[in-house]
Coordinates of C-alpha atoms and ligand atoms in Angstrom, one line a residue:
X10 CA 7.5 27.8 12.5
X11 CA 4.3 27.3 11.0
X12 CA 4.0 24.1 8.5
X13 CA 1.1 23.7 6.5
X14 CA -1.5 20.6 7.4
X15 CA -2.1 18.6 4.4
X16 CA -5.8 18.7 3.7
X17 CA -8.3 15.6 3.7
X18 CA -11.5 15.9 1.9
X19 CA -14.1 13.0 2.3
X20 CA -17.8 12.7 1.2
X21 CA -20.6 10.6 1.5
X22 CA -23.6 10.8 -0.6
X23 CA -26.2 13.2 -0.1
X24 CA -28.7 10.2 1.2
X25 CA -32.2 10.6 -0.4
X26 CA -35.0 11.6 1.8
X27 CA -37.9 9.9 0.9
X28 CA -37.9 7.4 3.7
X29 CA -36.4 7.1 7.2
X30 CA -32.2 6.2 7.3
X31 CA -31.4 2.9 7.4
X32 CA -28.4 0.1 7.7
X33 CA -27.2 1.0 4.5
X34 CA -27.0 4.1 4.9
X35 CA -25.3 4.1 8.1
X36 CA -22.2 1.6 6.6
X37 CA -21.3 4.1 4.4
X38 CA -21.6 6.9 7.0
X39 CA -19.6 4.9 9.7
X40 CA -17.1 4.1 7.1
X41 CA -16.5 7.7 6.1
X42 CA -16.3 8.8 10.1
X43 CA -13.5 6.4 10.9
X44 CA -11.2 7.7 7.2
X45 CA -11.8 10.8 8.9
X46 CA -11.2 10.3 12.2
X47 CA -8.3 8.3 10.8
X48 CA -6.3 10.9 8.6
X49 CA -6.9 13.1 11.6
X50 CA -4.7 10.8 14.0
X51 CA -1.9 11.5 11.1
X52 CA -2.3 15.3 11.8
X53 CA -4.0 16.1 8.6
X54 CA -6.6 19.0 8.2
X55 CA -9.5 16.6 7.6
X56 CA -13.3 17.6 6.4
X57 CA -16.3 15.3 6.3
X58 CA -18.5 16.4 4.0
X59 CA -22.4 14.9 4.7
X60 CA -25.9 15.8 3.7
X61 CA -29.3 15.0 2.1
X62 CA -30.4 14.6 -0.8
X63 CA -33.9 16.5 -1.2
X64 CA -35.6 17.0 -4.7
X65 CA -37.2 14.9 -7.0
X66 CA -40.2 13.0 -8.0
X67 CA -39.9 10.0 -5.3
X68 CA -39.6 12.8 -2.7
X69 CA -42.6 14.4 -4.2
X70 CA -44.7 11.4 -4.3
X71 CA -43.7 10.1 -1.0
X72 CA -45.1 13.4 0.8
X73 CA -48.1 13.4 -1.3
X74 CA -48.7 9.9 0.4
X75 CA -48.1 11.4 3.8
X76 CA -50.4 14.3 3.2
X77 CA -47.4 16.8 3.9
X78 CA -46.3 19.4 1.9
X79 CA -43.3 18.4 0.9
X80 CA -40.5 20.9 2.4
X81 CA -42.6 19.8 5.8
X82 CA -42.0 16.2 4.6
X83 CA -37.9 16.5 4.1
X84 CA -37.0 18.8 7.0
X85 CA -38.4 15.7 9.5
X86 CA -36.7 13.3 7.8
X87 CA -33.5 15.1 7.3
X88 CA -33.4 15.9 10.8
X89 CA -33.3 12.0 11.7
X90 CA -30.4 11.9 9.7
X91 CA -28.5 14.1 11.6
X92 CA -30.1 12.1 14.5
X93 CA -28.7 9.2 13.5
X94 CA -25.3 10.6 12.7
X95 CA -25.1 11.6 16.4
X96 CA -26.2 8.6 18.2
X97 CA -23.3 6.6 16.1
X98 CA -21.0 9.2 17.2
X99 CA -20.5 10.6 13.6
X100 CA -18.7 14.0 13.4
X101 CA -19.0 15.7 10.2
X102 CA -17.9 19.2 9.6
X103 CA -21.2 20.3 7.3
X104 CA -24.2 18.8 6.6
X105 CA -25.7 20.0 3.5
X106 CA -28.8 19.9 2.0
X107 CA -30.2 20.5 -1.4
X108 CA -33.1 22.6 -0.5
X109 CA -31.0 25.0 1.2
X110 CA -31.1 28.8 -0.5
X111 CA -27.4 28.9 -0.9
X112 CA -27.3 25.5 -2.7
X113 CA -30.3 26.2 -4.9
X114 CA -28.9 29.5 -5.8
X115 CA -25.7 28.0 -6.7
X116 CA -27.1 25.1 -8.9
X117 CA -29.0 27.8 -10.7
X118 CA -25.6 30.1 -11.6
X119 CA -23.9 26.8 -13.0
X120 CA -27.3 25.9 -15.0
X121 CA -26.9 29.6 -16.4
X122 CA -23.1 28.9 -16.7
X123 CA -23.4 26.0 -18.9
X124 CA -26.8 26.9 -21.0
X125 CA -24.4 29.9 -21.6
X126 CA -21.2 28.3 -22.8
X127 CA -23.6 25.5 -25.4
X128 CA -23.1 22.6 -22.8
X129 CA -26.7 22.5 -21.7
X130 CA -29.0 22.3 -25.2
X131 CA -32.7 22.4 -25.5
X132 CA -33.6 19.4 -27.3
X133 CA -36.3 16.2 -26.5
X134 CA -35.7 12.9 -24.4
X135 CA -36.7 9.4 -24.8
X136 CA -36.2 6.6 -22.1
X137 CA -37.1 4.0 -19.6
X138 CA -37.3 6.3 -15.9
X139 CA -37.0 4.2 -12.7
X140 CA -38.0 6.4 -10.0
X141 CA -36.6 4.3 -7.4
X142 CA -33.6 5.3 -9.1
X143 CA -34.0 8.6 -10.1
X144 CA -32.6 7.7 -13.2
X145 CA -33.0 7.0 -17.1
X146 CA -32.0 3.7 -17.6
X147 CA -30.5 1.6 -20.5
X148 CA -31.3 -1.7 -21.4
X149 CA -28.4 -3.1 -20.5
X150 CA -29.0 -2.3 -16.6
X151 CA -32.4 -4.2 -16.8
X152 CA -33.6 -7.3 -16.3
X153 CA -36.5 -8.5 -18.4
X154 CA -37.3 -4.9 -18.7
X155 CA -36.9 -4.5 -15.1
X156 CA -34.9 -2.4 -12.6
X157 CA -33.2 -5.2 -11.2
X158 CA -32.1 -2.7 -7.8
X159 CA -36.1 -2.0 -7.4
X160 CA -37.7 -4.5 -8.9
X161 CA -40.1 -2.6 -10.4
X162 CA -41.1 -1.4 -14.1
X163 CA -39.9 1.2 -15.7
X164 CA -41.4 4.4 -17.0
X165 CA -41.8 5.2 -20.5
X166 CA -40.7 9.2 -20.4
X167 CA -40.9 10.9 -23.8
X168 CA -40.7 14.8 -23.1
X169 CA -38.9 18.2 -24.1
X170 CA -36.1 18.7 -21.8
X171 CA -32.6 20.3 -21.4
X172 CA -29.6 17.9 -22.2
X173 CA -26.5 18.1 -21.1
X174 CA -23.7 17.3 -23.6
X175 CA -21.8 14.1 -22.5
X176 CA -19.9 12.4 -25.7
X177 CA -17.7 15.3 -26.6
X178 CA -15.9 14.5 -23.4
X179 CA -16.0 11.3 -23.4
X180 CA -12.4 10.3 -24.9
X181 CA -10.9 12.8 -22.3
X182 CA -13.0 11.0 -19.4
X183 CA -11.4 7.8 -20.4
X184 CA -8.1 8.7 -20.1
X185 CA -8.1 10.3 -17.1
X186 CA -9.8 7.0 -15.7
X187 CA -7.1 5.0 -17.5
X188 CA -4.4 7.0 -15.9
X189 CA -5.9 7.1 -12.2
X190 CA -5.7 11.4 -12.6
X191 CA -9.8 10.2 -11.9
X192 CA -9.1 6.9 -9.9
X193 CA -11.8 4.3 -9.6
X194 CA -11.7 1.4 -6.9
X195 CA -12.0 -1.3 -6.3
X196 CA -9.6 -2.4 -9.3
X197 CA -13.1 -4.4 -10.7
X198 CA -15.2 -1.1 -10.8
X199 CA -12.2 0.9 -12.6
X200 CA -12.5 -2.0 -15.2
X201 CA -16.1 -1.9 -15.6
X202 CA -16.5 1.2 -16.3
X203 CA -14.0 1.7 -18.5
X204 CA -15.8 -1.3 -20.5
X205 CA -18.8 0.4 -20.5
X206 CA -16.9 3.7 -22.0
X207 CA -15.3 2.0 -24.4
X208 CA -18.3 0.2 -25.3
X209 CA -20.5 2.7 -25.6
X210 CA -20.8 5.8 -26.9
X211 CA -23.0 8.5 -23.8
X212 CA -26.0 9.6 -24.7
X213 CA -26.6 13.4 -24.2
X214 CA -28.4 13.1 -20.4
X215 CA -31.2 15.0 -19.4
X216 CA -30.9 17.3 -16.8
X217 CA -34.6 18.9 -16.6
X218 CA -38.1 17.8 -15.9
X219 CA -41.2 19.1 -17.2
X220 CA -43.5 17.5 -15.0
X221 CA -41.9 16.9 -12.0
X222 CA -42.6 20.1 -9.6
X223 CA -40.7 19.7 -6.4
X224 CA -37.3 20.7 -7.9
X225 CA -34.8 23.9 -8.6
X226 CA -36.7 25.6 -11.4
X227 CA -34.4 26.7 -14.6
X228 CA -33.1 29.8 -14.6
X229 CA -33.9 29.8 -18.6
X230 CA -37.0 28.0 -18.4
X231 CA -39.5 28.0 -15.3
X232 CA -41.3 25.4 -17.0
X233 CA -38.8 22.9 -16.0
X234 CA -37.0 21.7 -12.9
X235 CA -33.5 20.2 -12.6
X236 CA -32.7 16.9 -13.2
X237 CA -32.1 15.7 -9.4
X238 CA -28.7 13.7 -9.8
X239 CA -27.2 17.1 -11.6
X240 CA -28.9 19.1 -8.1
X241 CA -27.5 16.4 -5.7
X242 CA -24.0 16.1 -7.2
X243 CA -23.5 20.1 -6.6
X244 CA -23.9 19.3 -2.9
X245 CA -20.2 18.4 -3.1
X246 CA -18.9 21.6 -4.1
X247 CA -21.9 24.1 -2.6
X248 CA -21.2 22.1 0.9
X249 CA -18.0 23.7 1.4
X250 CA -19.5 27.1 1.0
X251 CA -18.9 27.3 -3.1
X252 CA -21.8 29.7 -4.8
X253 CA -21.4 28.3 -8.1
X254 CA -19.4 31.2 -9.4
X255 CA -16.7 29.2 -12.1
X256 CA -14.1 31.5 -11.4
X257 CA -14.3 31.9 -7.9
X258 CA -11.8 29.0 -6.6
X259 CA -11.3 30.3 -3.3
X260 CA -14.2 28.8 -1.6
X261 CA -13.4 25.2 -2.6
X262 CA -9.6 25.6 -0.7
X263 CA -10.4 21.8 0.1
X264 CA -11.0 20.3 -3.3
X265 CA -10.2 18.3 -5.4
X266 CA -11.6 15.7 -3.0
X267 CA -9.9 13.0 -1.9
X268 CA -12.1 10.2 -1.5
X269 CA -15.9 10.1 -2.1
X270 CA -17.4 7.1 -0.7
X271 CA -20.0 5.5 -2.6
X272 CA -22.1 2.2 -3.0
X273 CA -22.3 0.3 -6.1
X274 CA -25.7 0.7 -7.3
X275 CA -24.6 4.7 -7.6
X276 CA -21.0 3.9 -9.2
X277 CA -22.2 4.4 -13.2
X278 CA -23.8 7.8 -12.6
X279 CA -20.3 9.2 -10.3
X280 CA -18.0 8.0 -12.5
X281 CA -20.1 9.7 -15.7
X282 CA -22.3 12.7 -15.5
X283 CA -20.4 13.6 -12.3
X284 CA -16.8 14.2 -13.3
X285 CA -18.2 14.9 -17.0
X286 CA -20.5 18.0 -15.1
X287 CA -17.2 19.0 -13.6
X288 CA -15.3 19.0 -16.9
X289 CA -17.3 21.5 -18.5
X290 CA -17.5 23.3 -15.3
X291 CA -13.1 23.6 -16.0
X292 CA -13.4 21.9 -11.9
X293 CA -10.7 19.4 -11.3
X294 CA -12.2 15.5 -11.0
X295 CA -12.2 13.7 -7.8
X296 CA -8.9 12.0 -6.9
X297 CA -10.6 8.9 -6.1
X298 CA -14.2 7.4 -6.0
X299 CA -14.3 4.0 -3.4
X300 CA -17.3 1.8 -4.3
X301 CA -18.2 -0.4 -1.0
X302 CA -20.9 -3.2 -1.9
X303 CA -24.4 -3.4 -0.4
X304 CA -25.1 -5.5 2.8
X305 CA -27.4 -8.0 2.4
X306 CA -29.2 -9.8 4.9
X307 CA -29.8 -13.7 4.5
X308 CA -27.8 -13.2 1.1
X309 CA -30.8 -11.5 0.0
X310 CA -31.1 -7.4 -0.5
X311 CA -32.9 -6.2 2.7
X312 CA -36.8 -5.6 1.9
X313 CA -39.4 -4.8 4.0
X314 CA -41.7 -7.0 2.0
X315 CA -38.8 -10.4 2.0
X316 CA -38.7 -8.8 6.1
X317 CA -34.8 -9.1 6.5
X318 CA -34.2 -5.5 7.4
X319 CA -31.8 -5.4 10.1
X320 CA -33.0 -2.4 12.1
X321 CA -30.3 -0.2 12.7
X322 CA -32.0 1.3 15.7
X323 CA -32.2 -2.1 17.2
X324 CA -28.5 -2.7 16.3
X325 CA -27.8 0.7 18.5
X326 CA -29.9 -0.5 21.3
X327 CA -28.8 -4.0 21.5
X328 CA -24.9 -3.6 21.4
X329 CA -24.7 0.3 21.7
X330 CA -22.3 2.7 19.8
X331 CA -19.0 1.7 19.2
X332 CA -19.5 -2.0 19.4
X333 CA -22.6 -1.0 16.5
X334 CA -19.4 1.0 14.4
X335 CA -17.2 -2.4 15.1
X336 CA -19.8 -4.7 13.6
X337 CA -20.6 -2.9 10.8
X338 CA -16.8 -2.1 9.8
X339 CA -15.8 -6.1 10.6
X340 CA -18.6 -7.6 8.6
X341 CA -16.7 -8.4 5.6
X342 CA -14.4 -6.9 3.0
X343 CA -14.8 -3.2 2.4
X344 CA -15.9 -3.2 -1.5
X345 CA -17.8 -6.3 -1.3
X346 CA -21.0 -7.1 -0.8
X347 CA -21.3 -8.4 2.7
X348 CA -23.7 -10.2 4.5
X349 CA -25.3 -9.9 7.8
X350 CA -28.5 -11.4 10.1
X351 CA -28.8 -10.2 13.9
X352 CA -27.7 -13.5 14.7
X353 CA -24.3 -13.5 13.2
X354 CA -23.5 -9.8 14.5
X355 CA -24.6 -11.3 17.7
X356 CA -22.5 -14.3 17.8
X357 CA -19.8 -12.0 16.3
X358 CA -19.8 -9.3 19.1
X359 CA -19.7 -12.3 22.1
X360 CA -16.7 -14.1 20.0
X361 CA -14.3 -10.5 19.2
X362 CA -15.7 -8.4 22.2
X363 CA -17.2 -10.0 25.1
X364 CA -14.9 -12.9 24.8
X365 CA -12.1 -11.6 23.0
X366 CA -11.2 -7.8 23.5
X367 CA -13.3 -8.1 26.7
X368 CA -12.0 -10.9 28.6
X369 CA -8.6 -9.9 27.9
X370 CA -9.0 -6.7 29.5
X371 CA -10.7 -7.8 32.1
X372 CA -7.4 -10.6 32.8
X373 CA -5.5 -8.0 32.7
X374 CA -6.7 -5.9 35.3
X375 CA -7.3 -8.5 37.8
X376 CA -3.7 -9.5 37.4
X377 CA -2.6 -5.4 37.6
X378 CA -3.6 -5.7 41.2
X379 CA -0.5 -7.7 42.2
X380 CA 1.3 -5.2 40.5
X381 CA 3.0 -2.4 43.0
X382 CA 3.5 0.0 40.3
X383 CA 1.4 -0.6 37.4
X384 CA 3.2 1.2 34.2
X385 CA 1.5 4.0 32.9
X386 CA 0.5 4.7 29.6
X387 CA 3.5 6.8 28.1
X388 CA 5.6 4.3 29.4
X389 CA 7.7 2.8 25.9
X390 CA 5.7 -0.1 24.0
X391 CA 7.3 -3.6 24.6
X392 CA 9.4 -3.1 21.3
X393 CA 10.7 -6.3 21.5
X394 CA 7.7 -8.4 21.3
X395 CA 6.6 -6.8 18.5
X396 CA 7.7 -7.1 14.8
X397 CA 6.3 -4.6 13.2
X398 CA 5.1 -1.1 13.8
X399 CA 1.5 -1.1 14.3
X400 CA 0.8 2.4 13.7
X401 CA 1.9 2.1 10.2
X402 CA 0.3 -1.6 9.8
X403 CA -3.5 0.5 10.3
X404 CA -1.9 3.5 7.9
X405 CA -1.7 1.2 5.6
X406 CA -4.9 -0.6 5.8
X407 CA -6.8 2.9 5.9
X408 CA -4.9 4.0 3.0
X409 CA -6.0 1.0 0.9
X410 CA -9.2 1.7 2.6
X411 CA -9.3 -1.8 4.1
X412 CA -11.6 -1.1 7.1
X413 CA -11.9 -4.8 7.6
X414 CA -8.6 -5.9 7.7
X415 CA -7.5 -2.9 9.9
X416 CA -9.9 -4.3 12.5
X417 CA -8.5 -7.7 12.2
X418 CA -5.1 -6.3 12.5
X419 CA -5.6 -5.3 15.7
X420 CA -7.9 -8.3 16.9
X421 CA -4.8 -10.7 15.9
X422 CA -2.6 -8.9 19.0
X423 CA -5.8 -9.6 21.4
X424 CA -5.4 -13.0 20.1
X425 CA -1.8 -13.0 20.2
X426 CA -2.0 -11.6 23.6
X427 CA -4.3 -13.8 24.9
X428 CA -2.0 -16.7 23.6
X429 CA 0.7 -15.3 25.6
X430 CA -1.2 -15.2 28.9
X431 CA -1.6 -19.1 28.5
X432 CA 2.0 -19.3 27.6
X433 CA 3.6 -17.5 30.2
X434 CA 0.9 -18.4 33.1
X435 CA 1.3 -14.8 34.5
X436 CA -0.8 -16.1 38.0
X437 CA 2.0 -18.5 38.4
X438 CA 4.7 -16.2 38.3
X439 CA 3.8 -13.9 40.8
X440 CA 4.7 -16.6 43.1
X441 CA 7.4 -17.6 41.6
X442 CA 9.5 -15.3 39.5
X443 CA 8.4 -11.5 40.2
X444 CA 10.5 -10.4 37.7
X445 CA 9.3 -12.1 35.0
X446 CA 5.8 -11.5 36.2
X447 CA 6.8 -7.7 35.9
X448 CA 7.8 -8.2 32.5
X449 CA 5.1 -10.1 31.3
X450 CA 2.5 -7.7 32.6
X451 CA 4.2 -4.7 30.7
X452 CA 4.0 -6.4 27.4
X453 CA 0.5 -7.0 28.1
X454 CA -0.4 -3.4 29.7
X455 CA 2.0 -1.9 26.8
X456 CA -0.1 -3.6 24.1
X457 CA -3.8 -2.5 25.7
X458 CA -3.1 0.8 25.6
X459 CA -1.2 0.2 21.6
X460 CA -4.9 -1.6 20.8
X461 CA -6.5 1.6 22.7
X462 CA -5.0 4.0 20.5
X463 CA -5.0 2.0 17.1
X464 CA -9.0 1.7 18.4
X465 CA -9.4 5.3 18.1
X466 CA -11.1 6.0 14.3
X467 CA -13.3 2.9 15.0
X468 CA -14.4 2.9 18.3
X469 CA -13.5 6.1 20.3
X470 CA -15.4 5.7 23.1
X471 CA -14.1 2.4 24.0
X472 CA -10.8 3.8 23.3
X473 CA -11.2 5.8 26.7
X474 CA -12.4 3.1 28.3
X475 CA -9.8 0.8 27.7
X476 CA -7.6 3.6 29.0
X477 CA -9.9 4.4 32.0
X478 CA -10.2 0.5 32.9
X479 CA -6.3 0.2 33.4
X480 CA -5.8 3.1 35.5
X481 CA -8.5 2.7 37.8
X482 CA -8.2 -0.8 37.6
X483 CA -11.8 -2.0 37.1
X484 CA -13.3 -3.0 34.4
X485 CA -17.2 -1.6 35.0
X486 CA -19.1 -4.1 32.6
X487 CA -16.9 -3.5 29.7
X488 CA -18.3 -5.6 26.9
X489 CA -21.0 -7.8 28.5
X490 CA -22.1 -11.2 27.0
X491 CA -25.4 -10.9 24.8
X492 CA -28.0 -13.0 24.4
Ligands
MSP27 N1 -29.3 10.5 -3.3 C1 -28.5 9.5 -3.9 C2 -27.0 9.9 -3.8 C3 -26.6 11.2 -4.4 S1 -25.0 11.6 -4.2 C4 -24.7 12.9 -5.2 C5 -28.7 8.2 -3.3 N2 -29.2 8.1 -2.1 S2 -29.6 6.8 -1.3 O1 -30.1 7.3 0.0 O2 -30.5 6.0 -2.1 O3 -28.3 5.9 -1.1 C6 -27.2 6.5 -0.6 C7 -26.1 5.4 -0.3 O4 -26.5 4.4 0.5 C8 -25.6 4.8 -1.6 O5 -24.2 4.8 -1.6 C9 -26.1 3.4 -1.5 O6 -25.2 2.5 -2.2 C10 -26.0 3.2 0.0 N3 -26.9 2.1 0.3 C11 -28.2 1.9 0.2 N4 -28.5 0.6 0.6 C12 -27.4 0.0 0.9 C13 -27.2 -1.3 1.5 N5 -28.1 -2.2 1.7 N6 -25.9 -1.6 1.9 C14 -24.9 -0.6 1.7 N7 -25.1 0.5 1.2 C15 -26.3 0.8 0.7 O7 -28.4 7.2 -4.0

C-alpha cells in the first residue's frame, strides 16, 4: 500500500548579487536547511527552494565598477553562493536564478498575461527610488528623507512606466491576512501590516524601467525592463519548473508554499505586491510568510564602514560547520533581531559545546569502558527518566518555527544529564553497586543517542559523531576549547 507523503515547500529569498554572501545571508539560509531537514525527519516530501537574485540597477552599477560585463559579473558571484551553501552543508533541491532562459521566458508570458487581462497599465511614475533597496519608497519608511536600512538619499524618479494595479485588490488582501488563509508571523508583523493596509490606500506600483538596461525587456515594450522585485518574486514559482503559463498548474505540484522565510527589511514588499501579483495571476497565496530580524553586531547593523562585520568565512574556519549552524540558530529568538560579536559566539561555543555537549560526551565514554556490554543504540530510551516525549517537544518548536528554543530544548537534557552524573557519582558505583552503575550509564547512553537524533536538522554531522564516539568509544577531539 502506497500512502501519499505530505508535501513541504520552503523558500528563501532569491539573495541579490551585487556583492559577495554574507552573515545575513547565511542565517536565513541555515534556518531554512534545518525546517527542511526537519519536516524531512517526519517523513514529509520536503523541497528547498534557493536562488539569486540577478537584475537591476545595483547589479548594473556594481559591474560597471568592476569593469565586467555584467552576466560575467553575476555568474562569479552566484557561484559563491552555491559555494557557501555547500561548505555549511546546505542541501537545497534547486537553485534558481533570474537570468536563467526558462525564468526570463516565463516572467515575460505573465507580463503578456497580465498587460492582456488590464492588470498591467501604461501610465507615468513619481517617487523617491533607493537603489540599495530596489524600491520606491514612501515617506513614511524614511528618515529625514532617508533610507533609514541604507542610509543613503533617495532618488527622485519621475518617468513613463508600466503599473501594476494594486488597490482593486486590496480589501480582498486584507482579509485573507486577517483570516491567516495568507498568514503573517511573527503575530507583530501580521499586525503591522495590516495597520499599514488599513491605513493606506496602495498606490498602483511600477513594474518597468526605462532607463535601467540590465533587466527582462517587455514583451509589449522593448523600451523598458522589468521592475526587479516583480522578476525576483517569479523565482518562486519558475524554480519549480513553472513556465509562466496561468493555466498550466501541473508544474507547481508543490505550491502553495508552505513557509517562505524572510527578513524584515523585505516583509512590506512580500506581504503586498507579492501575493497581490499572485492574485491577479488566479495563484493561490503563500500559507505563511516568517519574518526573522536582522543580526546585528555590537547592537549596531553590520557595516563595513562602522567595521562590525562578522565574517562568515571566518566563523566557518574558526568553529567549522555544524558548530557555525549551532551558533547562528542559538543566537537569540528566531523573529528578533539578535545580536552577535566573535567574542560572544566564542564564549558561547566553549560554554554549550566544548564544555557542555562536549564534556559530557566525552564523561561518558570514559565511563563506557567499565562497561562489559555497552547498550547499543536501538536499545529502548530510559522512558522512565523522562517526562515528556522529546521528539514531539522539537516538533513543536519547529512547527512554531522556534529554532532557538528547540536548541535549548535539547541543551537543558545535557544539562540535566550532566546534573545527574554529579548526583549519582557513576565512578563510585562501579565499585560499589554494579547494578546501579548499569543503570545509570543506560540513562545516560540512552539520552546521547536521543540528543544525537534530535541533533539531526541542526547539526548532522555531529549527529554521526555523537553516534560514532559511543560505539567506538573515543571521543577524537570532539568539540575542542577555543581561544
Ligand atoms: N533580492 C532580494 C530578495 C528577493 S526575494 C523575491 C533581497 N536580497 S538580499 O540579498 O538583500 O537579502 C536577502 C535576505 O537576507 C533578506 O531576507 C534580508 O533580510 C536578509 N539579510 C540581509 N542582512 C541581514 C542581516 N544582517 N541579518 C539577517 N538577515 C539579513 O532582499
Amino acid at each position: 500500500m502506497s500512502t501519499k507523503k505530505k508535501k513541504f515547500l520552503i523558500t528563501t529569498p532569491v539573495y541579490y548579487v551585487n556583492d559577495k554572501p554574507h552573515i545575513g545571508h547565511a542565517y536565513t539560509s541555515v534556518a531554512a536547511d534545518v525546517l527542511a531537514r526537519a519536516h524531512k525527519l517526519q517523513k514529509e516530501e520536503v523541497f528547498l527552494l534557493m536562488g539569486t537574485d540577478e537584475h537591476g540597477l545595483k547589479i548594473q552599477q556594481k559591474a560597471e565598477e568592476a569593469g565586467k560585463n555584467p552576466q560575467q559579473f553575476v555568474d562569479e558571484i552566484s557561484d559563491g553562493f552555491k559555494d557557501l551553501w555547500e561548505k555549511l552543508g546546505i542541501k537545497y533541491d534547486t537553485f534558481i536564478r533570474t537570468t536563467d532562459g526558462k525564468h526570463k521566458a516565463a516572467v515575460q508570458k505573465v507580463l503578456q498575461t497580465l498587460f492582456d487581462k488590464g492588470a498591467i497599465y501604461k501610465g507615468e511614475y513619481e517617487g523617491l527610488y533607493c537603489i540599495g533597496c530596489e524600491q520606491f519608497k514612501s515617506e513614511d519608511e524614511l528618515v529625514n528623507g532617508r533610507c533609514p536600512d541604507h542610509d543613503t538619499d533617495c532618488e527622485v524618479v519621475k518617468e513613463e512606466s508600466y503599473l501594476l494595479k494594486m488597490a482593486d485588490l486590496q480589501n480582498n488582501l486584507v482579509k485573507k491576512i486577517e483570516s491567516d488563509e495568507f498568514k503573517i508571523r511573527p503575530e507583530k508583523y501580521k499586525k503591522e501590516i495590516l495597520s499599514f493596509l488599513k491605513n493606506e490606500k496602495l498606490k498602483d506600483v511600477s513594474i518597468s524601467r526605462k532607463n535601467v538596461k540590465w533587466g527582462i525587456p517587455l514583451p509589449f515594450d522593448e523600451q523598458h525592463t522589468t521592475y526587479v522585485w516583480f522578476d525576483a518574486f517569479l523565482s518562486y514559482l519558475t524554480g519549480l519548473g513553472w513556465n509562466g503559463d496561468t493555466s498550466e498548474s501541473s508544474t507547481l505540484g508543490f505550491w502553495p508554499v508552505d513557509i517562505q522565510l524572510i527578513g524584515k527589511d523585505i516583509l512590506r514588499v512580500h506581504a503586498t505586491i507579492w501575493p497581490i501579483m499572485l492574485m491577479h495571476l488566479g495563484i493561490e497565496l503563500p500559507k505563511l510568510i516568517f519574518t526573522h530580524g536582522h543580526l546585528l553586531s555590537g547592537g549596531r547593523k553590520m557595516s563595513k564602514t562602522i567595521g562590525n562585520v562578522i565574517s562568515i568565512d571566518e566563523m566557518l574556519e574558526k568553529f567549522g560547520v555544524d558548530d557555525t549552524r549551532y551558533l547562528l540558530m542559538s543566537a537569540g529568538t528566531f523573529g528578533e533581531d539578535v545580536d552577535v560579536t566573535m567574542e560572544r559566539l566564542t564564549e558561547k561555543y566553549n560554554a554549550d559545546l566544548a564544555n557542555g555537549l562536549g564534556n559530557l560526551i566525552s564523561r561518558v565514554v570514559k565511563l563506557i569502558l567499565n562497561l562489559e556490554s555497552p547498550p547499543k543504540a536501538d536499545q529502548p530510551l530510559a522512558d522512565k527518566f523522562q517526562s515528556q516525549n522529546p521528539n514531539d517537544e522539537i516538533s513543536n518548536f519547529i512547527e512554531k518555527l522556534e529554532l532557538n528554543n528547540a536548541l535549548s530544548y535539547i541543551w537543558d537534557i545535557v544539562r540535566k544529564d550532566d546534573k545527574f552524573i554529579e548526583e549519582n557519582k557513576p565512578w563510585e558505583l562501579v565499585k560499589t553497586n554494579k547494578e546501579k552503575f548499569k543503570e545509570v550509564m543506560q540513562k545516560l547512553i540512552s539520552d546521547l543517542y536521543l540528543i544525537s537524533e534530535l541533533l539531526v536538522p541542526f547539526m548532522p554531522g555531529t549527529s554521526e559523531k555523537i553516534k560514532k564516539a559511543l560505539k567506538e568509544k573515543k571521543t577524537d577531539g570532539l568539540f575542542p576549547r577555543i581561544k
